Amino acid sequence: MGGNTKSIINVGYKRLRPDAQMPLYATAEAAGADLFAVEDVTLTPGKRALVSTGISIELDPGFEAQIRPRSGLAFKHGVTVLNAPGTIDSDYRGELKVLLINHGDTIFGIRAGDRVAQLVIAPVTTAHFFHVDEDLSTTDRGEGGFGSTGA
Ligand SMILES: O=c1ccn([C@H]2C[C@H](O)[C@@H](COP(=O)(O)OP(=O)(O)OP(=O)(O)O)O2)c(=O)[nH]1
Ligand SMILES: [Mg+2]
């Protein structure tokens, strides 16, 4: 289409239990790889739960993984990732966990093997923060924010 090339990085994963499933892209060009629950969880309305995936990954420095909601769960059941997007640091070696919340009005049951969220790999820019003594540069926006440009 635009002549841009796809970028692919290698990400090693470990199964922390035999029934864990590796993150899986549902289609060839999916941005997110689905994450699977390894346990049954019951989410009553308004409640949250940390759902185990049974997977750990090793990202190279300069990358992160984001745990994002699945829109189908949000649309059909009001179930979403509470801390979306969850941040997986490249130095994290623990199990990937998904913090789900039920914003719906009915009980939502998760079964082991269900796809509960999706993992997006992204490059990270690390800032070198330096203190400045002079004024910051002048812009049209200035200090306006939080709706300052109108509805
Ligand atoms: O949805 C999430 C979010 C985070 N993590 C793991 C990976 C991440 O690298 C680590 C720390 O996450 P974060 O920095 O968001 O949490 P924190 O509250 O700042 O904890 P910490 O003090 O451990 O950084 O927890 C998950 O498994 N799932
Ligand atoms: Mg942190």
PDB file of C-alpha atoms and ligand atoms in Angstrom:
ATOM      1  CA  MET A   1       0.000   0.000   0.000  1.00  0.00           C
ATOM      2  CA  GLY A   2       2.318   2.772   1.208  1.00  0.00           C
ATOM      3  CA  GLY A   3       5.544   0.956   0.445  1.00  0.00           C
ATOM      4  CA  ASN A   4       6.506   0.652   4.094  1.00  0.00           C
ATOM      5  CA  THR A   5       8.112  -2.480   5.428  1.00  0.00           C
ATOM      6  CA  LYS A   6       6.943  -4.584   8.330  1.00  0.00           C
ATOM      7  CA  SER A   7       9.281  -4.854  11.278  1.00  0.00           C
ATOM      8  CA  ILE A   8       9.664  -8.135  13.150  1.00  0.00           C
ATOM      9  CA  ILE A   9      11.639  -8.703  16.352  1.00  0.00           C
ATOM     10  CA  ASN A  10      12.427 -11.950  18.128  1.00  0.00           C
ATOM     11  CA  VAL A  11      10.861 -12.376  21.552  1.00  0.00           C
ATOM     12  CA  GLY A  12      11.705 -15.450  23.562  1.00  0.00           C
ATOM     13  CA  TYR A  13       9.037 -16.915  25.812  1.00  0.00           C
ATOM     14  CA  LYS A  14       8.852 -19.585  28.478  1.00  0.00           C
ATOM     15  CA  ARG A  15       5.918 -21.722  29.492  1.00  0.00           C
ATOM     16  CA  LEU A  16       5.690 -21.637  33.272  1.00  0.00           C
ATOM     17  CA  ARG A  17       3.265 -24.541  33.189  1.00  0.00           C
ATOM     18  CA  PRO A  18       2.603 -27.146  30.522  1.00  0.00           C
ATOM     19  CA  ASP A  19      -0.894 -25.951  29.680  1.00  0.00           C
ATOM     20  CA  ALA A  20       0.215 -22.372  28.965  1.00  0.00           C
ATOM     21  CA  GLN A  21      -0.256 -21.149  25.407  1.00  0.00           C
ATOM     22  CA  MET A  22       2.183 -18.847  23.638  1.00  0.00           C
ATOM     23  CA  PRO A  23       0.884 -15.437  22.528  1.00  0.00           C
ATOM     24  CA  LEU A  24      -0.761 -15.883  19.162  1.00  0.00           C
ATOM     25  CA  TYR A  25      -1.496 -13.459  16.330  1.00  0.00           C
ATOM     26  CA  ALA A  26      -5.028 -14.335  15.186  1.00  0.00           C
ATOM     27  CA  THR A  27      -4.358 -13.031  11.666  1.00  0.00           C
ATOM     28  CA  ALA A  28      -1.201 -12.412   9.672  1.00  0.00           C
ATOM     29  CA  GLU A  29      -1.253  -8.659  10.228  1.00  0.00           C
ATOM     30  CA  ALA A  30      -2.769  -8.487  13.710  1.00  0.00           C
ATOM     31  CA  ALA A  31      -1.042  -5.840  15.818  1.00  0.00           C
ATOM     32  CA  GLY A  32      -1.715  -7.708  19.028  1.00  0.00           C
ATOM     33  CA  ALA A  33      -0.936 -11.316  19.890  1.00  0.00           C
ATOM     34  CA  ASP A  34      -3.720 -12.842  21.980  1.00  0.00           C
ATOM     35  CA  LEU A  35      -2.938 -13.835  25.558  1.00  0.00           C
ATOM     36  CA  PHE A  36      -4.612 -16.910  27.022  1.00  0.00           C
ATOM     37  CA  ALA A  37      -5.768 -17.466  30.584  1.00  0.00           C
ATOM     38  CA  VAL A  38      -4.433 -20.577  32.323  1.00  0.00           C
ATOM     39  CA  GLU A  39      -7.029 -20.557  35.072  1.00  0.00           C
ATOM     40  CA  ASP A  40     -10.747 -20.233  35.581  1.00  0.00           C
ATOM     41  CA  VAL A  41     -11.770 -16.887  37.016  1.00  0.00           C
ATOM     42  CA  THR A  42     -15.211 -15.556  37.874  1.00  0.00           C
ATOM     43  CA  LEU A  43     -15.642 -11.819  37.620  1.00  0.00           C
ATOM     44  CA  THR A  44     -18.727 -10.480  39.320  1.00  0.00           C
ATOM     45  CA  PRO A  45     -19.889  -7.000  38.274  1.00  0.00           C
ATOM     46  CA  GLY A  46     -17.543  -4.270  39.480  1.00  0.00           C
ATOM     47  CA  LYS A  47     -14.821  -6.727  40.483  1.00  0.00           C
ATOM     48  CA  ARG A  48     -11.278  -7.066  39.200  1.00  0.00           C
ATOM     49  CA  ALA A  49      -8.882  -9.997  39.021  1.00  0.00           C
ATOM     50  CA  LEU A  50      -5.281 -10.650  38.071  1.00  0.00           C
ATOM     51  CA  VAL A  51      -5.436 -13.404  35.474  1.00  0.00           C
ATOM     52  CA  SER A  52      -2.430 -15.674  34.962  1.00  0.00           C
ATOM     53  CA  THR A  53      -1.174 -16.445  31.466  1.00  0.00           C
ATOM     54  CA  GLY A  54       1.494 -18.998  32.414  1.00  0.00           C
ATOM     55  CA  ILE A  55       3.941 -17.214  30.094  1.00  0.00           C
ATOM     56  CA  SER A  56       7.058 -15.129  30.664  1.00  0.00           C
ATOM     57  CA  ILE A  57       8.969 -13.315  27.927  1.00  0.00           C
ATOM     58  CA  GLU A  58      12.340 -11.716  27.373  1.00  0.00           C
ATOM     59  CA  LEU A  59      12.328  -8.483  25.402  1.00  0.00           C
ATOM     60  CA  ASP A  60      15.517  -6.891  24.186  1.00  0.00           C
ATOM     61  CA  PRO A  61      16.343  -3.500  25.744  1.00  0.00           C
ATOM     62  CA  GLY A  62      14.633  -0.729  23.800  1.00  0.00           C
ATOM     63  CA  PHE A  63      11.303  -2.567  23.567  1.00  0.00           C
ATOM     64  CA  GLU A  64       8.231  -2.924  25.737  1.00  0.00           C
ATOM     65  CA  ALA A  65       5.096  -4.995  25.567  1.00  0.00           C
ATOM     66  CA  GLN A  66       1.661  -3.530  26.161  1.00  0.00           C
ATOM     67  CA  ILE A  67      -1.235  -5.564  27.488  1.00  0.00           C
ATOM     68  CA  ARG A  68      -4.315  -4.202  25.811  1.00  0.00           C
ATOM     69  CA  PRO A  69      -8.002  -5.089  26.097  1.00  0.00           C
ATOM     70  CA  ARG A  70      -9.875  -7.147  23.529  1.00  0.00           C
ATOM     71  CA  SER A  71     -12.621  -4.977  22.108  1.00  0.00           C
ATOM     72  CA  GLY A  72     -15.010  -7.925  21.841  1.00  0.00           C
ATOM     73  CA  LEU A  73     -14.884  -8.570  25.586  1.00  0.00           C
ATOM     74  CA  ALA A  74     -15.358  -4.876  26.265  1.00  0.00           C
ATOM     75  CA  PHE A  75     -18.255  -4.519  23.825  1.00  0.00           C
ATOM     76  CA  LYS A  76     -20.109  -7.723  24.650  1.00  0.00           C
ATOM     77  CA  HIS A  77     -19.418  -8.031  28.365  1.00  0.00           C
ATOM     78  CA  GLY A  78     -17.970  -4.734  29.662  1.00  0.00           C
ATOM     79  CA  VAL A  79     -14.773  -6.596  30.552  1.00  0.00           C
ATOM     80  CA  THR A  80     -11.546  -4.694  29.983  1.00  0.00           C
ATOM     81  CA  VAL A  81      -7.957  -4.288  31.153  1.00  0.00           C
ATOM     82  CA  LEU A  82      -8.074  -1.997  34.177  1.00  0.00           C
ATOM     83  CA  ASN A  83      -4.549  -0.604  33.745  1.00  0.00           C
ATOM     84  CA  ALA A  84      -4.657  -0.496  29.949  1.00  0.00           C
ATOM     85  CA  PRO A  85      -2.224  -0.510  28.422  1.00  0.00           C
ATOM     86  CA  GLY A  86      -0.372  -2.634  30.947  1.00  0.00           C
ATOM     87  CA  THR A  87       3.364  -2.087  30.641  1.00  0.00           C
ATOM     88  CA  ILE A  88       5.745  -5.027  30.410  1.00  0.00           C
ATOM     89  CA  ASP A  89       9.297  -3.781  30.920  1.00  0.00           C
ATOM     90  CA  SER A  90      12.121  -5.396  28.972  1.00  0.00           C
ATOM     91  CA  ASP A  91      13.822  -6.327  32.256  1.00  0.00           C
ATOM     92  CA  TYR A  92      10.735  -8.131  33.611  1.00  0.00           C
ATOM     93  CA  ARG A  93      11.149 -11.886  33.859  1.00  0.00           C
ATOM     94  CA  GLY A  94       7.974 -12.734  35.760  1.00  0.00           C
ATOM     95  CA  GLU A  95       4.716 -14.149  34.514  1.00  0.00           C
ATOM     96  CA  LEU A  96       2.610 -11.953  32.254  1.00  0.00           C
ATOM     97  CA  LYS A  97      -0.553 -11.176  34.172  1.00  0.00           C
ATOM     98  CA  VAL A  98      -3.688  -9.500  32.930  1.00  0.00           C
ATOM     99  CA  LEU A  99      -5.625  -7.203  35.249  1.00  0.00           C
ATOM    100  CA  LEU A 100      -9.235  -7.481  34.147  1.00  0.00           C
ATOM    101  CA  ILE A 101     -12.252  -5.604  35.469  1.00  0.00           C
ATOM    102  CA  ASN A 102     -15.895  -6.322  34.883  1.00  0.00           C
ATOM    103  CA  HIS A 103     -17.651  -3.038  34.116  1.00  0.00           C
ATOM    104  CA  GLY A 104     -20.690  -4.962  32.935  1.00  0.00           C
ATOM    105  CA  ASP A 105     -23.795  -5.836  34.928  1.00  0.00           C
ATOM    106  CA  THR A 106     -23.595  -9.622  34.690  1.00  0.00           C
ATOM    107  CA  ILE A 107     -21.164 -12.228  36.015  1.00  0.00           C
ATOM    108  CA  PHE A 108     -18.388 -12.977  33.516  1.00  0.00           C
ATOM    109  CA  GLY A 109     -16.733 -16.375  33.638  1.00  0.00           C
ATOM    110  CA  ILE A 110     -13.232 -16.882  32.259  1.00  0.00           C
ATOM    111  CA  ARG A 111     -12.172 -20.445  31.481  1.00  0.00           C
ATOM    112  CA  ALA A 112      -8.608 -21.656  31.144  1.00  0.00           C
ATOM    113  CA  GLY A 113      -7.725 -21.344  27.450  1.00  0.00           C
ATOM    114  CA  ASP A 114      -9.826 -18.217  26.863  1.00  0.00           C
ATOM    115  CA  ARG A 115      -8.190 -15.250  25.171  1.00  0.00           C
ATOM    116  CA  VAL A 116      -8.331 -12.449  27.720  1.00  0.00           C
ATOM    117  CA  ALA A 117      -6.175  -9.650  26.261  1.00  0.00           C
ATOM    118  CA  GLN A 118      -3.621  -8.940  23.563  1.00  0.00           C
ATOM    119  CA  LEU A 119       0.071  -8.163  23.650  1.00  0.00           C
ATOM    120  CA  VAL A 120       1.495  -5.386  21.487  1.00  0.00           C
ATOM    121  CA  ILE A 121       5.276  -5.087  21.150  1.00  0.00           C
ATOM    122  CA  ALA A 122       6.533  -1.527  20.792  1.00  0.00           C
ATOM    123  CA  PRO A 123       9.825   0.346  20.656  1.00  0.00           C
ATOM    124  CA  VAL A 124      10.668   2.504  23.656  1.00  0.00           C
ATOM    125  CA  THR A 125      12.480   5.809  23.628  1.00  0.00           C
ATOM    126  CA  THR A 126      14.337   6.439  26.859  1.00  0.00           C
ATOM    127  CA  ALA A 127      14.659  10.109  27.821  1.00  0.00           C
ATOM    128  CA  HIS A 128      17.647  11.774  29.344  1.00  0.00           C
ATOM    129  CA  PHE A 129      15.891  14.311  31.561  1.00  0.00           C
ATOM    130  CA  PHE A 130      17.912  17.474  32.056  1.00  0.00           C
ATOM    131  CA  HIS A 131      16.985  20.479  34.137  1.00  0.00           C
ATOM    132  CA  VAL A 132      16.667  23.796  32.306  1.00  0.00           C
ATOM    133  CA  ASP A 133      17.104  27.182  33.990  1.00  0.00           C
ATOM    134  CA  GLU A 134      15.771  29.382  31.156  1.00  0.00           C
ATOM    135  CA  ASP A 135      12.088  29.583  30.055  1.00  0.00           C
ATOM    136  CA  LEU A 136      10.693  26.775  27.919  1.00  0.00           C
ATOM    137  CA  SER A 137      10.029  27.765  24.295  1.00  0.00           C
ATOM    138  CA  THR A 138       6.890  29.725  23.382  1.00  0.00           C
ATOM    139  CA  THR A 139       4.096  27.920  21.473  1.00  0.00           C
ATOM    140  CA  ASP A 140       0.534  28.600  20.240  1.00  0.00           C
ATOM    141  CA  ARG A 141      -0.807  26.203  22.838  1.00  0.00           C
ATOM    142  CA  GLY A 142       1.242  27.516  25.689  1.00  0.00           C
ATOM    143  CA  GLU A 143      -0.179  26.227  28.970  1.00  0.00           C
ATOM    144  CA  GLY A 144      -3.635  25.457  27.526  1.00  0.00           C
ATOM    145  CA  GLY A 145      -4.891  21.904  27.875  1.00  0.00           C
ATOM    146  CA  PHE A 146      -7.781  19.801  29.131  1.00  0.00           C
ATOM    147  CA  GLY A 147     -10.235  21.019  26.479  1.00  0.00           C
ATOM    148  CA  SER A 148      -8.726  24.459  25.915  1.00  0.00           C
ATOM    149  CA  THR A 149      -9.204  24.146  22.128  1.00  0.00           C
ATOM    150  CA  GLY A 150     -12.968  23.599  22.489  1.00  0.00           C
ATOM    151  CA  ALA A 151     -15.270  20.585  22.376  1.00  0.00           C
TER     152      ALA A 151
HETATM  153  O1  LIG B   1      -0.618  -5.522  33.210  1.00  0.00           O
HETATM  154  C1  LIG B   1       0.521  -5.761  33.658  1.00  0.00           C
HETATM  155  C2  LIG B   1       1.368  -4.740  34.076  1.00  0.00           C
HETATM  156  C3  LIG B   1       2.611  -5.080  34.572  1.00  0.00           C
HETATM  157  N1  LIG B   1       3.010  -6.383  34.638  1.00  0.00           N
HETATM  158  C4  LIG B   1       4.345  -6.726  35.132  1.00  0.00           C
HETATM  159  C5  LIG B   1       5.403  -6.449  34.065  1.00  0.00           C
HETATM  160  C6  LIG B   1       5.961  -5.125  34.447  1.00  0.00           C
HETATM  161  O2  LIG B   1       7.298  -5.009  33.986  1.00  0.00           O
HETATM  162  C7  LIG B   1       5.842  -5.164  35.952  1.00  0.00           C
HETATM  163  C8  LIG B   1       5.734  -3.820  36.594  1.00  0.00           C
HETATM  164  O3  LIG B   1       4.658  -3.147  36.039  1.00  0.00           O
HETATM  165  P1  LIG B   1       4.395  -1.599  36.377  1.00  0.00           P
HETATM  166  O4  LIG B   1       5.660  -0.821  36.264  1.00  0.00           O
HETATM  167  O5  LIG B   1       3.233  -1.174  35.566  1.00  0.00           O
HETATM  168  O6  LIG B   1       3.889  -1.697  37.882  1.00  0.00           O
HETATM  169  P2  LIG B   1       4.322  -0.891  39.168  1.00  0.00           P
HETATM  170  O7  LIG B   1       3.112  -0.755  39.990  1.00  0.00           O
HETATM  171  O8  LIG B   1       5.063   0.365  38.800  1.00  0.00           O
HETATM  172  O9  LIG B   1       5.263  -1.954  39.869  1.00  0.00           O
HETATM  173  P3  LIG B   1       6.855  -1.980  39.965  1.00  0.00           P
HETATM  174  O10 LIG B   1       7.168  -1.176  41.174  1.00  0.00           O
HETATM  175  O11 LIG B   1       7.177  -3.433  40.108  1.00  0.00           O
HETATM  176  O12 LIG B   1       7.422  -1.390  38.711  1.00  0.00           O
HETATM  177  O13 LIG B   1       4.667  -5.909  36.238  1.00  0.00           O
HETATM  178  C9  LIG B   1       2.169  -7.394  34.209  1.00  0.00           C
HETATM  179  O14 LIG B   1       2.498  -8.583  34.225  1.00  0.00           O
HETATM  180  N2  LIG B   1       0.936  -7.041  33.727  1.00  0.00           N
HETATM  181 MG    MG B   2       6.839   0.358  37.621  1.00  0.00          MG
END
